[in-house]
Short mmCIF file of C-alpha atoms (C1' of nucleotides) in Angstrom, two decimals:
data_model
loop_
_atom_site.label_atom_id
_atom_site.label_comp_id
_atom_site.label_asym_id
_atom_site.label_seq_id
_atom_site.Cartn_x
_atom_site.Cartn_y
_atom_site.Cartn_z
CA MET A 1 54.82 151.15 82.45
CA THR A 2 52.21 153.17 84.22
CA TYR A 3 51.30 156.63 83.09
CA ARG A 4 48.83 158.84 84.79
CA LEU A 5 46.89 160.14 81.82
CA PRO A 6 43.70 162.09 82.25
CA SER A 7 41.28 161.71 79.35
CA LEU A 8 42.49 163.84 76.45
CA ASN A 9 38.96 164.97 75.85
CA THR A 10 38.74 166.42 79.36
CA LEU A 11 42.15 168.05 78.92
CA ARG A 12 41.07 169.58 75.65
CA ALA A 13 38.05 171.11 77.33
CA PHE A 14 40.16 172.38 80.24
CA GLU A 15 42.81 173.93 78.05
CA ALA A 16 40.37 175.82 75.87
CA ALA A 17 38.29 176.99 78.84
CA ALA A 18 41.41 178.08 80.72
CA ARG A 19 42.68 180.12 77.78
CA HIS A 20 39.37 181.89 77.38
CA LEU A 21 38.25 181.80 81.02
CA SER A 22 34.88 180.91 79.58
CA PHE A 23 33.11 177.66 78.95
CA LYS A 24 30.97 179.34 76.36
CA THR A 25 33.87 180.58 74.27
CA ALA A 26 35.71 177.31 74.64
CA ALA A 27 32.63 175.50 73.41
CA ASP A 28 32.51 177.74 70.35
CA GLU A 29 36.14 177.00 69.62
CA LEU A 30 35.78 173.26 70.09
CA GLY A 31 32.53 173.08 68.17
CA VAL A 32 30.44 171.59 70.98
CA THR A 33 27.96 172.97 73.48
CA ALA A 34 28.94 174.75 76.66
CA GLY A 35 27.22 171.98 78.60
CA ALA A 36 29.65 169.46 77.12
CA VAL A 37 32.69 171.56 78.06
CA SER A 38 31.34 172.02 81.56
CA GLN A 39 30.82 168.29 81.93
CA GLN A 40 34.28 167.43 80.71
CA VAL A 41 36.02 169.93 82.97
CA LYS A 42 34.01 168.72 85.91
CA LYS A 43 34.99 165.16 85.06
CA LEU A 44 38.64 166.15 85.01
CA GLU A 45 38.40 167.92 88.37
CA ASN A 46 36.66 164.91 89.88
CA SER A 47 39.34 162.55 88.69
CA LEU A 48 42.07 164.81 90.08
CA GLY A 49 40.31 165.76 93.30
CA VAL A 50 41.46 169.32 92.65
CA LEU A 51 39.46 172.29 91.46
CA LEU A 52 40.97 173.97 88.44
CA PHE A 53 38.47 176.82 88.19
CA ARG A 54 36.60 179.15 90.46
CA ARG A 55 33.18 179.45 88.90
CA LEU A 56 31.65 182.90 88.76
CA PRO A 57 28.14 183.59 87.55
CA ASN A 58 29.42 185.11 84.33
CA GLY A 59 32.72 183.40 83.78
CA LEU A 60 35.68 181.58 85.26
CA LEU A 61 38.81 182.19 87.27
CA LEU A 62 41.69 179.77 87.39
CA THR A 63 42.78 178.35 90.72
CA SER A 64 46.46 178.27 91.48
CA GLU A 65 46.58 174.67 90.29
CA GLY A 66 44.72 175.59 87.13
CA GLU A 67 47.25 178.31 86.44
CA THR A 68 50.09 175.85 86.87
CA TYR A 69 48.45 173.20 84.71
CA LEU A 70 47.55 175.38 81.72
CA PRO A 71 51.01 176.10 80.33
CA ALA A 72 52.06 172.51 80.91
CA ILE A 73 49.06 171.17 79.02
CA THR A 74 49.51 173.70 76.25
CA GLN A 75 53.09 172.53 75.85
CA VAL A 76 52.00 168.89 75.77
CA PHE A 77 49.48 169.68 73.03
CA GLU A 78 52.11 171.53 71.02
CA ASP A 79 54.61 168.70 71.36
CA LEU A 80 51.98 166.18 70.37
CA THR A 81 50.94 168.25 67.38
CA HIS A 82 54.54 168.61 66.27
CA ALA A 83 55.29 164.90 66.63
CA THR A 84 52.16 164.02 64.72
CA GLU A 85 52.88 166.49 61.94
CA GLN A 86 56.35 165.08 61.65
CA ILE A 87 55.31 161.54 60.85
CA ALA A 88 52.01 162.32 59.20
CA PRO A 89 51.81 165.69 57.48
CA ASP A 90 48.30 167.02 57.22
CA ILE A 91 46.54 165.01 54.57
CA ASN A 92 45.20 168.18 53.00
CA SER A 93 48.67 169.52 52.24
CA ARG A 94 50.31 166.20 51.53
CA LYS A 95 51.81 165.77 48.04
CA PHE A 96 51.47 162.22 46.88
CA ARG A 97 54.30 159.98 45.82
CA VAL A 98 52.80 157.80 43.16
CA GLY A 99 53.90 154.37 42.06
CA LEU A 100 53.00 153.39 38.51
CA CYS A 101 53.50 149.89 37.19
CA PRO A 102 55.38 149.77 33.86
CA ALA A 103 52.27 148.99 31.83
CA VAL A 104 50.47 152.07 33.14
CA ARG A 105 53.52 154.25 33.00
CA GLY A 106 53.73 153.58 29.31
CA LEU A 107 50.17 154.79 28.78
CA LEU A 108 50.64 158.14 30.44
CA PRO A 109 52.28 161.28 29.11
CA ALA A 110 56.03 161.22 29.45
CA ASN A 111 55.98 164.27 31.67
CA TRP A 112 53.28 162.95 33.99
CA PRO A 113 52.20 164.56 36.32
CA HIS A 114 53.46 167.85 34.93
CA HIS A 115 51.13 167.81 31.95
CA ASN A 116 48.30 168.98 34.16
CA GLU A 117 48.36 171.96 36.50
CA ASN A 118 45.84 170.55 38.93
CA LEU A 119 47.51 167.16 39.12
CA ARG A 120 50.87 168.72 39.74
CA ARG A 121 49.52 170.34 42.87
CA HIS A 122 48.67 166.94 44.30
CA VAL A 123 51.61 164.84 43.18
CA ARG A 124 55.16 165.27 44.34
CA GLU A 125 56.73 162.57 42.19
CA CYS A 126 56.11 159.29 40.52
CA ILE A 127 58.27 156.25 40.19
CA GLU A 128 57.93 153.16 38.08
CA THR A 129 57.25 150.24 40.38
CA SER A 130 54.75 147.57 41.33
CA ASP A 131 56.16 146.93 44.78
CA ILE A 132 53.38 146.95 47.38
CA ASP A 133 55.81 146.99 50.26
CA LEU A 134 56.59 150.61 49.47
CA LEU A 135 53.05 151.40 50.58
CA PHE A 136 53.37 149.38 53.77
CA ASP A 137 56.58 151.23 54.53
CA ASN A 138 54.97 154.61 53.91
CA GLU A 139 57.42 155.22 51.04
CA LEU A 140 54.60 155.70 48.51
CA ASP A 141 51.18 157.18 48.97
CA CYS A 142 49.46 155.24 46.22
CA LEU A 143 50.26 152.60 43.68
CA ILE A 144 48.61 151.76 40.40
CA ARG A 145 49.20 148.23 39.29
CA PRO A 146 47.45 145.27 37.70
CA GLY A 147 45.16 143.33 39.98
CA GLY A 148 46.31 140.83 42.55
CA GLY A 149 48.51 140.85 45.60
CA PRO A 150 48.26 140.54 49.34
CA TYR A 151 46.80 143.93 50.08
CA ARG A 152 45.92 143.03 53.68
CA ASP A 153 45.53 146.40 55.43
CA LEU A 154 45.57 148.56 52.32
CA THR A 155 42.63 150.18 50.64
CA LEU A 156 41.78 149.17 47.13
CA VAL A 157 39.99 151.08 44.40
CA VAL A 158 39.33 149.13 41.24
CA VAL A 159 40.03 151.07 38.06
CA THR A 160 37.97 149.66 35.23
CA CYS A 161 39.63 150.01 31.90
CA PRO A 162 37.27 149.59 28.91
CA GLN A 163 39.96 148.57 26.48
CA ARG A 164 41.91 146.37 28.78
CA ALA A 165 41.24 142.75 29.60
CA HIS A 166 42.09 143.29 33.26
CA ASP A 167 41.19 145.96 35.74
CA LEU A 168 43.84 148.02 37.38
CA HIS A 169 44.13 148.55 41.09
CA PHE A 170 44.65 151.89 42.72
CA VAL A 171 46.03 150.92 46.11
CA CYS A 172 46.64 153.24 49.05
CA ARG A 173 46.80 153.22 52.80
CA PRO A 174 43.65 153.32 54.95
CA GLY A 175 42.22 156.79 55.33
CA THR A 176 43.65 158.15 52.09
CA ALA A 177 41.33 156.80 49.42
CA GLU A 178 38.82 159.63 49.56
CA CYS A 179 41.14 162.62 49.74
CA ALA A 180 41.55 165.19 46.99
CA GLN A 181 44.88 163.74 45.87
CA SER A 182 43.53 160.26 45.28
CA ARG A 183 40.49 161.63 43.48
CA ALA A 184 42.61 163.82 41.20
CA ILE A 185 44.91 160.94 40.33
CA LEU A 186 42.03 158.57 39.68
CA ALA A 187 40.30 161.12 37.48
CA ASP A 188 43.46 161.66 35.47
CA LEU A 189 43.95 157.94 35.10
CA ALA A 190 40.41 157.44 33.95
CA GLN A 191 40.95 160.06 31.31
CA HIS A 192 44.10 158.55 29.94
CA LEU A 193 43.08 154.95 30.13
CA ALA A 194 39.81 155.58 28.34
CA CYS A 195 41.47 157.47 25.51
CA CYS A 196 44.22 155.03 24.74
CA GLY A 197 43.15 152.52 22.19
CA LYS A 198 44.32 148.94 22.39
CA MET B 1 44.14 177.81 68.53
CA THR B 2 44.17 174.66 66.52
CA TYR B 3 45.97 171.61 67.73
CA ARG B 4 46.22 168.40 65.85
CA LEU B 5 45.48 165.93 68.58
CA PRO B 6 44.89 162.28 67.84
CA SER B 7 42.59 160.58 70.33
CA LEU B 8 44.57 159.87 73.49
CA ASN B 9 42.96 156.48 73.70
CA THR B 10 44.38 155.54 70.30
CA LEU B 11 47.79 156.90 71.29
CA ARG B 12 47.72 154.90 74.48
CA ALA B 13 47.11 151.74 72.47
CA PHE B 14 49.83 152.62 69.98
CA GLU B 15 52.43 153.39 72.63
CA ALA B 16 51.90 150.19 74.53
CA ALA B 17 51.80 148.06 71.38
CA ALA B 18 54.93 149.74 70.04
CA ARG B 19 56.89 149.10 73.22
CA HIS B 20 55.93 145.46 73.27
CA LEU B 21 55.64 144.93 69.49
CA SER B 22 52.54 142.96 70.39
CA PHE B 23 48.89 143.85 70.57
CA LYS B 24 48.34 140.95 72.93
CA THR B 25 50.90 142.08 75.48
CA ALA B 26 49.76 145.68 75.17
CA ALA B 27 46.21 144.54 75.87
CA ASP B 28 47.35 142.74 79.01
CA GLU B 29 49.11 145.86 80.22
CA LEU B 30 46.19 148.16 79.47
CA GLY B 31 43.63 145.78 80.90
CA VAL B 32 41.55 145.42 77.73
CA THR B 33 41.23 142.81 75.02
CA ALA B 34 43.66 142.52 72.12
CA GLY B 35 40.75 143.26 69.78
CA ALA B 36 40.29 146.64 71.42
CA VAL B 37 43.98 147.52 71.04
CA SER B 38 43.91 146.43 67.41
CA GLN B 39 40.87 148.60 66.75
CA GLN B 40 42.37 151.65 68.40
CA VAL B 41 45.67 151.37 66.55
CA LYS B 42 43.86 150.90 63.28
CA LYS B 43 41.77 153.97 64.04
CA LEU B 44 44.92 156.00 64.67
CA GLU B 45 46.53 154.82 61.42
CA ASN B 46 43.37 155.67 59.50
CA SER B 47 43.25 159.16 60.91
CA LEU B 48 46.91 159.73 60.07
CA GLY B 49 46.90 158.02 56.70
CA VAL B 50 50.19 156.42 57.70
CA LEU B 51 50.89 152.88 58.79
CA LEU B 52 52.69 152.66 62.08
CA PHE B 53 53.13 148.89 62.14
CA ARG B 54 53.91 146.09 59.78
CA ARG B 55 51.68 143.25 60.88
CA LEU B 56 53.24 139.80 61.00
CA PRO B 57 51.35 136.61 61.73
CA ASN B 58 52.85 136.38 65.21
CA GLY B 59 53.58 139.93 66.11
CA LEU B 60 54.38 143.44 64.93
CA LEU B 61 57.17 145.46 63.44
CA LEU B 62 57.31 149.23 63.58
CA THR B 63 57.44 151.20 60.36
CA SER B 64 59.93 154.01 60.13
CA GLU B 65 57.17 156.44 61.10
CA GLY B 66 56.19 154.25 64.00
CA GLU B 67 59.76 154.24 65.23
CA THR B 68 59.90 158.02 65.06
CA TYR B 69 56.55 158.45 66.79
CA LEU B 70 57.14 156.13 69.75
CA PRO B 71 59.77 158.12 71.66
CA ALA B 72 57.90 161.33 71.03
CA ILE B 73 54.64 159.89 72.38
CA THR B 74 56.41 158.35 75.34
CA GLN B 75 57.85 161.76 76.16
CA VAL B 76 54.44 163.39 75.86
CA PHE B 77 52.98 160.83 78.26
CA GLU B 78 55.78 161.40 80.74
CA ASP B 79 55.38 165.17 80.57
CA LEU B 80 51.65 164.85 81.01
CA THR B 81 52.06 162.51 83.94
CA HIS B 82 54.54 164.85 85.58
CA ALA B 83 52.34 167.91 85.10
CA THR B 84 49.36 166.06 86.48
CA GLU B 85 51.25 164.76 89.48
CA GLN B 86 52.49 168.25 90.18
CA ILE B 87 49.06 169.82 90.60
CA ALA B 88 47.21 166.78 91.80
CA PRO B 89 49.32 164.26 93.69
CA ASP B 90 47.92 160.78 93.54
CA ILE B 91 44.92 160.67 95.81
CA ASN B 92 46.16 157.47 97.38
CA SER B 93 49.31 159.05 98.69
CA ARG B 94 47.87 162.46 99.40
CA LYS B 95 48.04 163.64 103.02
CA PHE B 96 45.05 165.72 103.91
CA ARG B 97 45.16 169.24 105.20
CA VAL B 98 42.18 169.48 107.49
CA GLY B 99 40.24 172.53 108.50
CA LEU B 100 38.44 172.35 111.82
CA CYS B 101 36.03 175.02 113.00
CA PRO B 102 36.73 176.30 116.53
CA ALA B 103 33.82 174.43 118.07
CA VAL B 104 35.04 171.11 116.73
CA ARG B 105 38.68 171.84 117.39
CA GLY B 106 37.82 172.23 121.04
CA LEU B 107 36.27 168.79 121.17
CA LEU B 108 39.23 166.95 119.80
CA PRO B 109 42.43 165.92 121.52
CA ALA B 110 44.93 168.74 121.71
CA ASN B 111 47.44 166.74 119.68
CA TRP B 112 45.00 165.80 116.91
CA PRO B 113 45.78 164.04 114.61
CA HIS B 114 48.84 162.68 116.34
CA HIS B 115 46.87 160.83 118.98
CA ASN B 116 46.15 158.10 116.48
CA GLU B 117 48.70 156.26 114.36
CA ASN B 118 46.33 155.50 111.52
CA LEU B 119 44.97 159.01 111.36
CA ARG B 120 48.45 160.45 111.32
CA ARG B 121 49.17 158.57 108.12
CA HIS B 122 46.30 160.33 106.38
CA VAL B 123 46.55 163.84 107.75
CA ARG B 124 49.40 166.22 107.11
CA GLU B 125 48.19 169.08 109.29
CA CYS B 126 45.11 170.74 110.65
CA ILE B 127 44.27 174.37 111.06
CA GLU B 128 41.49 176.08 112.88
CA THR B 129 39.22 177.70 110.35
CA SER B 130 35.74 177.74 108.92
CA ASP B 131 36.67 179.40 105.65
CA ILE B 132 35.19 177.48 102.70
CA ASP B 133 37.25 179.40 100.20
CA LEU B 134 40.31 177.49 101.30
CA LEU B 135 38.68 174.42 99.78
CA PHE B 136 37.85 176.19 96.54
CA ASP B 137 41.44 177.34 96.34
CA ASN B 138 42.80 173.84 96.94
CA GLU B 139 44.49 175.04 100.17
CA LEU B 140 42.59 172.52 102.29
CA ASP B 141 41.45 169.03 101.51
CA CYS B 142 38.50 168.94 103.84
CA LEU B 143 36.76 171.17 106.30
CA ILE B 144 34.58 170.35 109.27
CA ARG B 145 32.22 173.13 110.20
CA PRO B 146 28.68 173.73 111.35
CA GLY B 147 26.04 173.53 108.69
CA GLY B 148 25.36 176.20 106.13
CA GLY B 149 27.26 177.96 103.45
CA PRO B 150 27.39 178.19 99.68
CA TYR B 151 29.00 174.87 98.96
CA ARG B 152 28.24 175.04 95.25
CA ASP B 153 30.69 172.56 93.66
CA LEU B 154 31.88 170.97 96.86
CA THR B 155 30.88 167.59 98.23
CA LEU B 156 29.09 167.47 101.53
CA VAL B 157 28.91 164.71 104.11
CA VAL B 158 26.61 165.39 107.02
CA VAL B 159 28.04 164.40 110.38
CA THR B 160 25.23 163.71 112.80
CA CYS B 161 26.09 164.49 116.38
CA PRO B 162 23.80 162.92 118.97
CA GLN B 163 24.54 165.42 121.68
CA ARG B 164 24.52 168.48 119.52
CA ALA B 165 21.56 170.50 118.36
CA HIS B 166 23.02 170.97 114.89
CA ASP B 167 24.72 168.60 112.51
CA LEU B 168 28.23 169.23 111.36
CA HIS B 169 29.35 169.29 107.79
CA PHE B 170 32.36 167.49 106.45
CA VAL B 171 33.03 169.34 103.23
CA CYS B 172 35.54 168.39 100.55
CA ARG B 173 36.16 168.71 96.86
CA PRO B 174 34.46 166.46 94.31
CA GLY B 175 36.11 163.10 93.94
CA THR B 176 37.61 163.02 97.43
CA ALA B 177 34.71 162.10 99.68
CA GLU B 178 35.13 158.35 99.38
CA CYS B 179 38.89 158.03 99.70
CA ALA B 180 40.64 156.44 102.66
CA GLN B 181 41.65 159.80 104.12
CA SER B 182 38.12 161.12 104.31
CA ARG B 183 36.86 157.88 105.75
CA ALA B 184 39.54 157.81 108.44
CA ILE B 185 38.83 161.39 109.43
CA LEU B 186 35.10 160.86 109.51
CA ALA B 187 35.52 157.73 111.64
CA ASP B 188 37.72 159.57 114.09
CA LEU B 189 35.28 162.44 114.28
CA ALA B 190 32.39 160.10 114.91
CA GLN B 191 34.30 158.58 117.75
CA HIS B 192 35.11 161.84 119.48
CA LEU B 193 31.79 163.54 118.88
CA ALA B 194 29.84 160.61 120.25
CA CYS B 195 31.89 160.43 123.41
CA CYS B 196 31.83 164.06 124.38
CA GLY B 197 28.95 164.88 126.65
CA LYS B 198 26.96 168.06 126.25
"C1'" DG C 1 48.12 117.02 60.53
"C1'" DC C 2 47.21 119.38 64.87
"C1'" DG C 3 47.57 122.84 68.33
"C1'" DG C 4 48.97 127.25 69.85
"C1'" DA C 5 50.03 132.16 69.31
"C1'" DG C 6 48.62 136.30 67.76
"C1'" DG C 7 46.47 139.61 64.55
"C1'" DG C 8 41.87 140.74 61.93
"C1'" DA C 9 36.75 141.17 61.31
"C1'" DT C 10 32.17 141.65 62.98
"C1'" DA C 11 28.17 142.34 65.83
"C1'" DG C 12 26.36 143.74 69.88
"C1'" DA C 13 26.92 145.33 74.82
"C1'" DA C 14 28.69 148.86 77.66
"C1'" DA C 15 30.52 153.28 78.42
"C1'" DT C 16 31.28 157.89 77.17
"C1'" DT C 17 30.19 162.16 74.99
"C1'" DC C 18 27.07 165.34 73.32
"C1'" DT C 19 22.65 167.86 72.94
"C1'" DC C 20 18.69 169.97 74.65
"C1'" DG C 21 15.83 172.25 77.76
"C1'" DG C 22 15.41 174.13 82.01
"C1'" DT C 23 17.43 176.47 86.48
"C1'" DC C 24 20.24 179.76 88.87
"C1'" DT C 25 23.07 183.97 89.75
"C1'" DA C 26 24.99 188.41 88.89
"C1'" DG C 27 24.89 192.55 86.54
"C1'" DA C 28 22.83 195.92 83.46
"C1'" DT C 29 18.89 198.55 82.03
"C1'" DG C 30 14.57 201.06 82.02
"C1'" DC D 1 11.82 197.49 91.50
"C1'" DA D 2 11.07 194.46 87.53
"C1'" DT D 3 12.96 192.61 83.51
"C1'" DC D 4 16.43 191.04 80.51
"C1'" DT D 5 20.91 189.04 79.30
"C1'" DA D 6 24.95 186.19 79.72
"C1'" DG D 7 26.91 182.27 81.20
"C1'" DA D 8 27.54 178.29 84.33
"C1'" DC D 9 24.96 174.04 86.20
"C1'" DC D 10 21.85 170.00 86.05
"C1'" DG D 11 19.57 165.96 84.31
"C1'" DA D 12 17.73 163.03 80.82
"C1'" DG D 13 18.09 161.00 76.66
"C1'" DA D 14 20.27 160.63 71.92
"C1'" DA D 15 24.45 159.77 69.49
"C1'" DT D 16 28.95 158.04 69.27
"C1'" DT D 17 32.80 155.54 70.79
"C1'" DT D 18 34.96 151.78 73.10
"C1'" DC D 19 35.08 147.26 74.56
"C1'" DT D 20 33.96 142.30 74.50
"C1'" DA D 21 33.15 137.87 72.62
"C1'" DT D 22 33.43 134.91 68.92
"C1'" DC D 23 35.14 133.34 64.88
"C1'" DC D 24 38.64 133.43 61.02
"C1'" DC D 25 43.31 133.50 59.19
"C1'" DT D 26 48.40 132.77 58.93
"C1'" DC D 27 52.50 131.06 60.69
"C1'" DC D 28 55.26 128.06 63.43
"C1'" DG D 29 56.53 124.10 66.14
"C1'" DC D 30 55.83 119.33 67.15
#
DNA sequence: GCGGAGGGATAGAAATTCTCGGTCTAGATG
DNA sequence: CATCTAGACCGAGAATTTCTATCCCTCCGC
């Protein structure tokens, strides 16, 4: 299976420069220097053996090939964005599905997470379970359970409970331990687990 | 204009591994080590906060999200390949359109490039012109003309002519000076320009 | 038990990307 | 005319990413 795939980084530079007809403006949009955009576009043109821009002293013009390529690349970016959003909604807007083991579930308010306005913004639902596989299968976003288990690829945050003999484990997938949702849930847990007497 | 674009390198690793359900086989296909594929896939999963594979001791299984993502990414790669091929046919199969200045055209066989079997494989057509803009506009693939001119982004190969007072310039776009076509044309030129007496 | 297959982890080498400072050109301004 | 501004280009070096090599682990077959 052979694809002919230019470097995405070079395509990103091309697409932004082509929309703006300016390396400078593209650089501003991409958050890099104009020199970097210029280098990437030049690298793309070299790899293709086709010029995509006519350089003018104060800006750019697209060649015929550049004009043909731009809408195609824009479409590719949109398709890729859509596909990515579909399987992995933006972490910042993602509402967590939380798994709570029975022991922890019993320590939390019956209407958890609705008892707290802030928490409710971050949590879609919670179910009573200790099943780690639900994390591996992307069915849950985090799981709070007593220690132990083959976590393998998952990320573990130890929740120390002053009145409990054993720590609890907040388990989630890689890349999600530091987000606002995890922090809000951990803070709420800390509050409830510290208050509940043995 | 904000796109959500995972690194293409990570997507490339994902797509190959997902097709084969094996990092090892994907590595073979991509020409890198299995460790590199593993790293790239892991990087993608981290950035998404979603697991795309279930790792087994002797291979991989796709998660539900992985199974959804694969055909979408494959389609994106195909679209991108098609768009790229459309504006920039593979350099190895590209037939050159050659510009020859009048002085040079007069020194070559009347049926150039058809006088030579090998050359004919590399050259689609030739026109008599000295106009550099045709190179900038991707209308020609190379141009042979007397020295001088604002070549700016173009690549220049100097053709020394023993019996001529001035060198000639073989001019082409970046990335195309070293390919088989350019070399064949330059060799043929060298042959004819050396043989022609003052 | 041993060997092989394949995925994971780590450190360092290699490659790529980015930044910075300077150059050049065209156009505007005084 | 001289000067300034905007923006693209160039090259060197810093920063980051990618890749490699080596070792570890689990599972499976013999």
